[in-house]
PDB file of C-alpha atoms in Angstrom:
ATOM      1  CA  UNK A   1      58.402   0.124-115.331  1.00 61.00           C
ATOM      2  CA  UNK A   2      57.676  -2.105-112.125  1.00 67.00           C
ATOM      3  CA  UNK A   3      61.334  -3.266-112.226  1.00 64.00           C
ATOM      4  CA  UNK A   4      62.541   0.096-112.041  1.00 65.00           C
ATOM      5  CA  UNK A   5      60.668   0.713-109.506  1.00 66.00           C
ATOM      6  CA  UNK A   6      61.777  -2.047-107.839  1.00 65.00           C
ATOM      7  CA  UNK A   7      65.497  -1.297-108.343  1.00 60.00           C
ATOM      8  CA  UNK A   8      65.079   1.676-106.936  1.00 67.00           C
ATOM      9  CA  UNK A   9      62.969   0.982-103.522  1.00 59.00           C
ATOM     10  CA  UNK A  10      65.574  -1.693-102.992  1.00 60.00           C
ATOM     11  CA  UNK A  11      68.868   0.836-103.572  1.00 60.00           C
ATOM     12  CA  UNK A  12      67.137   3.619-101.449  1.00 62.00           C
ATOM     13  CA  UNK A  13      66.381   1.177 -98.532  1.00 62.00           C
ATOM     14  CA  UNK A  14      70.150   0.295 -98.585  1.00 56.00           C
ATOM     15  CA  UNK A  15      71.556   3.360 -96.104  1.00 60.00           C
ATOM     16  CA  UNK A  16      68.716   2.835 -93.717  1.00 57.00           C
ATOM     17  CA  UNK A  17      69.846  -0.827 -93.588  1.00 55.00           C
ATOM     18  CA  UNK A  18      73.473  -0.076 -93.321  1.00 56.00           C
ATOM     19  CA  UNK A  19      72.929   2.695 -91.037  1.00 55.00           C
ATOM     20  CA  UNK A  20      71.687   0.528 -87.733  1.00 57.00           C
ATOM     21  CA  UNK A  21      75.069  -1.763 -87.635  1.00 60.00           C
ATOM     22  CA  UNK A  22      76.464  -0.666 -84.350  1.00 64.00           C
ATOM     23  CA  UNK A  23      73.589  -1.478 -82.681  1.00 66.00           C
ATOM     24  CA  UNK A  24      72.799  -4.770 -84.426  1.00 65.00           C
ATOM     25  CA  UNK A  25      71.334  -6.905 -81.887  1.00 65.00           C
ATOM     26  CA  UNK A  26      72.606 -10.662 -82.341  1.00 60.00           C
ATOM     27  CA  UNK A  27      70.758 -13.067 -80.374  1.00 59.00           C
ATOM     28  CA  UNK A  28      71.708 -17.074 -80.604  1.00 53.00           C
ATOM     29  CA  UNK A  29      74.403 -19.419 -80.996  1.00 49.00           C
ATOM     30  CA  UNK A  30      77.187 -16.900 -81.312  1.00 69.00           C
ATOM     31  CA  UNK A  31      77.017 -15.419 -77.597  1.00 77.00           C
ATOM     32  CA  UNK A  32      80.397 -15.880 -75.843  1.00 86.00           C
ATOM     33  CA  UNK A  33      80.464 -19.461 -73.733  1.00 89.00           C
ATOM     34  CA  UNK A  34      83.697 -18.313 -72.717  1.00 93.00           C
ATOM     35  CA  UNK A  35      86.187 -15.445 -71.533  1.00 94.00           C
ATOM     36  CA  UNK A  36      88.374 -13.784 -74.465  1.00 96.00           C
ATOM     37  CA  UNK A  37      91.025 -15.282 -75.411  1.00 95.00           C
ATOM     38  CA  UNK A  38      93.312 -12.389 -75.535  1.00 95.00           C
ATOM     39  CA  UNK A  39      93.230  -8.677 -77.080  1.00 95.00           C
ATOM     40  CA  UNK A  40      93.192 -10.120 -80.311  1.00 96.00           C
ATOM     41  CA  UNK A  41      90.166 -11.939 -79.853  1.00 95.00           C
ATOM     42  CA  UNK A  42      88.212 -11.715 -82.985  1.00 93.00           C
ATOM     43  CA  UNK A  43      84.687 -11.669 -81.019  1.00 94.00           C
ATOM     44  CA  UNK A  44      85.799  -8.558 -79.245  1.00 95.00           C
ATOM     45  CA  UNK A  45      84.505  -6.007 -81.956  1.00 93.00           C
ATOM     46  CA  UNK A  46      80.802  -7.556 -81.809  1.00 92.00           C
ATOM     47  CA  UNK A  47      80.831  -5.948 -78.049  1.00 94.00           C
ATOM     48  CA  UNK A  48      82.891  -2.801 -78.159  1.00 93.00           C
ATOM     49  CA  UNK A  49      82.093  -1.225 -81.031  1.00 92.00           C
ATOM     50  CA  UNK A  50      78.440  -2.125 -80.558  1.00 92.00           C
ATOM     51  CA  UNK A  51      76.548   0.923 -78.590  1.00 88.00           C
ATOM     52  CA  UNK A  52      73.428  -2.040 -77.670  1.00 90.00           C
ATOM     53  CA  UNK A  53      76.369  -3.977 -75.999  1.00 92.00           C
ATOM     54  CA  UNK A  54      77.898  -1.147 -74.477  1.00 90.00           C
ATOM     55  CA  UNK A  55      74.347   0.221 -72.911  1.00 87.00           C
ATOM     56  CA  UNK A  56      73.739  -2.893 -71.781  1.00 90.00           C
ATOM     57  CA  UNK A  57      77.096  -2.891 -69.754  1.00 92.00           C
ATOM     58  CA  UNK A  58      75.565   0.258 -68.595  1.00 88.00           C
ATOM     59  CA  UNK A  59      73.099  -1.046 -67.061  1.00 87.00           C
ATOM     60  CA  UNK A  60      74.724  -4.206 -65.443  1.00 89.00           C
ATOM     61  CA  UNK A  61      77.225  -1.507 -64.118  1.00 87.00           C
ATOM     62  CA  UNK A  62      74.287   0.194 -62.013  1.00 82.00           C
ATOM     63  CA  UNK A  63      72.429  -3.154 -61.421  1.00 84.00           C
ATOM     64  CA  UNK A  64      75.290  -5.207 -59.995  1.00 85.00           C
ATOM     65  CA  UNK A  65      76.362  -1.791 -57.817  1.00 82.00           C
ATOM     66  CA  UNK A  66      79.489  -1.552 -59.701  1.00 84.00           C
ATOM     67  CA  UNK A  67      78.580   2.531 -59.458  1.00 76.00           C
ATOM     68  CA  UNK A  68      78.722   2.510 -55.605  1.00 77.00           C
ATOM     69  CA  UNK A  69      82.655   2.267 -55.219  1.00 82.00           C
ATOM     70  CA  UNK A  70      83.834   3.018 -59.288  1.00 80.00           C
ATOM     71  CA  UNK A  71      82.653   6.514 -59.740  1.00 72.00           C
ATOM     72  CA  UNK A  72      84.322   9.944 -60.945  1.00 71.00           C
ATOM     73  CA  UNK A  73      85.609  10.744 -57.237  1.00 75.00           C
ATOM     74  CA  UNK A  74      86.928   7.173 -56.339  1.00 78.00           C
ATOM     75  CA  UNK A  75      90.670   6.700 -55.221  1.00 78.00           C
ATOM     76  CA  UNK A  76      93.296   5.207 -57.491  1.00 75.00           C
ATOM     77  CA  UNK A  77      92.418   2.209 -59.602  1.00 76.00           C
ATOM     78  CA  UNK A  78      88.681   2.592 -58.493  1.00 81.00           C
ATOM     79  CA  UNK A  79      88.451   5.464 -60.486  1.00 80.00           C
ATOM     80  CA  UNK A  80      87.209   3.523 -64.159  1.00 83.00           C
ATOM     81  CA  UNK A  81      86.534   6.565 -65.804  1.00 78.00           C
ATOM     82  CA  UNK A  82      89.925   8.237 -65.292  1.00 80.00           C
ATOM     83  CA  UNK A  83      91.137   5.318 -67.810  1.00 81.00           C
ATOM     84  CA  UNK A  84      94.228   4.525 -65.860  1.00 82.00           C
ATOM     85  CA  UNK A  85      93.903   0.551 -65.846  1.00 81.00           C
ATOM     86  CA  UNK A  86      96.256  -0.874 -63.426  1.00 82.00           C
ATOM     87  CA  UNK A  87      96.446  -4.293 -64.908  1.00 82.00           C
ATOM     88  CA  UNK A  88      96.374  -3.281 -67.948  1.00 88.00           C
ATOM     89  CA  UNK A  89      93.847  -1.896 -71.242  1.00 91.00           C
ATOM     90  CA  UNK A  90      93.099  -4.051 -73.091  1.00 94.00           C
ATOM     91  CA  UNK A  91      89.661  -6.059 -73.367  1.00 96.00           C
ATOM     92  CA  UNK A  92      90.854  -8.975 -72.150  1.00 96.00           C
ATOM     93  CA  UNK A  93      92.761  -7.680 -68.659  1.00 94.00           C
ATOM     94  CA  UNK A  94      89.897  -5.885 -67.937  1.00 93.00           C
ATOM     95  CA  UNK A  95      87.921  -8.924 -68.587  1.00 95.00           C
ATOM     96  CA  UNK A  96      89.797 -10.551 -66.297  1.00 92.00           C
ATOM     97  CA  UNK A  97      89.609  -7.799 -63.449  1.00 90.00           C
ATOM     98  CA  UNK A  98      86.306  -7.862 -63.619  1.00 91.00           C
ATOM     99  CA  UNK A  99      85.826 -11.266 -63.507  1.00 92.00           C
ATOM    100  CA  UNK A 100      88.270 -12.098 -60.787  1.00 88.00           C
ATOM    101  CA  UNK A 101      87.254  -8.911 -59.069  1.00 81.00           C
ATOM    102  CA  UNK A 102      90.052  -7.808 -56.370  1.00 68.00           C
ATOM    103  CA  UNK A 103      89.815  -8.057 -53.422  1.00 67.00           C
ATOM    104  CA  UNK A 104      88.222 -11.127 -52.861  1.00 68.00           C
ATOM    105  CA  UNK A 105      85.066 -11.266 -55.231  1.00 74.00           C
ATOM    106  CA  UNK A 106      84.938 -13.611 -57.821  1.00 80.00           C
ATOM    107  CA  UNK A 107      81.819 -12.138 -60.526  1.00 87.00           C
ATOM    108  CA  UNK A 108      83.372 -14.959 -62.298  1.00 89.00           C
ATOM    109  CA  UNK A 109      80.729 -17.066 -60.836  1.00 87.00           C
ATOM    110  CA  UNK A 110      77.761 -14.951 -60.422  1.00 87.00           C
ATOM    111  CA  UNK A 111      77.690 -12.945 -63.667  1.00 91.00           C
ATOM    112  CA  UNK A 112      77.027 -14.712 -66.773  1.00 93.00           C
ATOM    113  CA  UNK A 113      79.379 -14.457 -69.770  1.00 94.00           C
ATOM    114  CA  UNK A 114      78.073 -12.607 -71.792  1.00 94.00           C
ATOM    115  CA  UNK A 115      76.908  -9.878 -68.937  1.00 95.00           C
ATOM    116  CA  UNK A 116      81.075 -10.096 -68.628  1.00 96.00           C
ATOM    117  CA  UNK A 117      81.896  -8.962 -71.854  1.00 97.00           C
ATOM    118  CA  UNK A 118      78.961  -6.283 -71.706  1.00 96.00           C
ATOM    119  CA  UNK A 119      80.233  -5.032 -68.728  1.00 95.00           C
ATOM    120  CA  UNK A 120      83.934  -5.425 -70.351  1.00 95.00           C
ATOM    121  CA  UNK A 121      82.843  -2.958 -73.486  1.00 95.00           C
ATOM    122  CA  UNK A 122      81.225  -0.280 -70.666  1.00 93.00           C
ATOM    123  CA  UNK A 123      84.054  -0.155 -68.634  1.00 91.00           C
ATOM    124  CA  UNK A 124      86.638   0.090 -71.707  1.00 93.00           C
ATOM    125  CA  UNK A 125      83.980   2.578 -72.975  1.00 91.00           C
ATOM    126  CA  UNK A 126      83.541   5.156 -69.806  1.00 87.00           C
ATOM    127  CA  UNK A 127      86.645   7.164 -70.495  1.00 85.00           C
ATOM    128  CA  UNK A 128      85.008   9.055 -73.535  1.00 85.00           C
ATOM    129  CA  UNK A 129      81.722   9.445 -71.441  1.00 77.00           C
ATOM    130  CA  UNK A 130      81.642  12.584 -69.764  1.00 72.00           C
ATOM    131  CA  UNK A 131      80.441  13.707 -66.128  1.00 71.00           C
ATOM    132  CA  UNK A 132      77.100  15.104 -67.827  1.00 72.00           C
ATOM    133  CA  UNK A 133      76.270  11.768 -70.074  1.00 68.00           C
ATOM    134  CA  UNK A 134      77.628   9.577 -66.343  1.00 65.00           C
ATOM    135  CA  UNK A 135      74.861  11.457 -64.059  1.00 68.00           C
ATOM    136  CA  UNK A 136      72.349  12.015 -67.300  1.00 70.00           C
ATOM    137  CA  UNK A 137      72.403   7.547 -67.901  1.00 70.00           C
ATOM    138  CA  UNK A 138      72.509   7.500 -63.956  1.00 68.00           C
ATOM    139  CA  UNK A 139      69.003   9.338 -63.984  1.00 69.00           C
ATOM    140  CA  UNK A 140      67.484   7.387 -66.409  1.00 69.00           C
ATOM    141  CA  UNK A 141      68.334   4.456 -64.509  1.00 67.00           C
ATOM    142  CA  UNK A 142      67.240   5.620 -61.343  1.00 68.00           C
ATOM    143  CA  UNK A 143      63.676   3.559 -61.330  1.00 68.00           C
ATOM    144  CA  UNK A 144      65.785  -0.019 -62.217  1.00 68.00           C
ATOM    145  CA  UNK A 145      67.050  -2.073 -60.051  1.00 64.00           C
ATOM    146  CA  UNK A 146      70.603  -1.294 -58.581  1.00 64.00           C
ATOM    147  CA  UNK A 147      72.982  -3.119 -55.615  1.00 62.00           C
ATOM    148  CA  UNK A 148      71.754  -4.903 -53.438  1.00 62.00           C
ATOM    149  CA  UNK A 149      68.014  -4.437 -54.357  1.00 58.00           C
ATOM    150  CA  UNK A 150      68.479  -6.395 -57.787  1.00 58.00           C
ATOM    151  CA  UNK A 151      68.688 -10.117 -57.600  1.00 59.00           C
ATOM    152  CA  UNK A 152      70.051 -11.173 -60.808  1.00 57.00           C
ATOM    153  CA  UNK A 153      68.643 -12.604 -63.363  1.00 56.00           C
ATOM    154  CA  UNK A 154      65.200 -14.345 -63.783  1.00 47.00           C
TER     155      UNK A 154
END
């Protein structure tokens, strides 16, 4: 009888195991040290279909100011959630526009890696937000640091 029972709090715990994937947290070793290595990169997937990596992009987006000049009513290719990318779609050519920001800034240097390829995920991921969920996430992040009153980092 107590291995039955076992059985069968192990088999029901199953979906509420399976069920928290996309936003598995990994933490360690397996971060990115560097930039994608093209579309096909296989450690693309652990960021964009991962709503924790995503939010977190999110958030970078508001604290590095990002939000002050890529908005709904920006002009042209300043416009991220329009989806028209300019140099391209895919994961890594935004990557890389991010990272060798135009005109002039290079977040290459200033934002870690792995804040990159959150950011990266966001970005690729603002098209299917709407307005309402853009201004709602805004709110909520109204208290954290954003522009030029966050410093980066500890």
């Amino acid at each position: 009888m107590r291995g039955a029972t076992i059985l069968i709090l192990a088999l029901a715990s199953l979906p509420a195991l399976a069920a928290c994937s996309r936003e598995a947290r990994n933490l360690g070793p397996s971060l990115p040290q560097t930039a994608p290595t093209g579309n096909a990169d296989p450690r693309i997937a652990a960021y964009q279909a991962n709503l924790y990596q995503v939010a977190q992009g999110g958030r970078y987006f508001s604290w590095y100011g990002c939000s002050g000049c890529h908005d709904d009513g920006a002009p042209g290719a300043a416009n991220l959630p329009d989806g028209q990318w300019r140099h391209g779609g895919g994961f890594a050519e935004v990557y890389q526009a991010i990272a060798r920001h135009r005109p002039g800034r290079d977040y290459e240097r200033t934002i870690p890696i792995e804040q990159l390829w959150q950011l990266t995920a966001y970005v690729r991921d603002l098209p299917r937000h709407f307005p309402e969920k853009r201004r709602r996430t805004s709110l909520d992040q109204k208290g954290e640091p954003q522009g030029s009153r966050w410093s980066g980092p500890l």
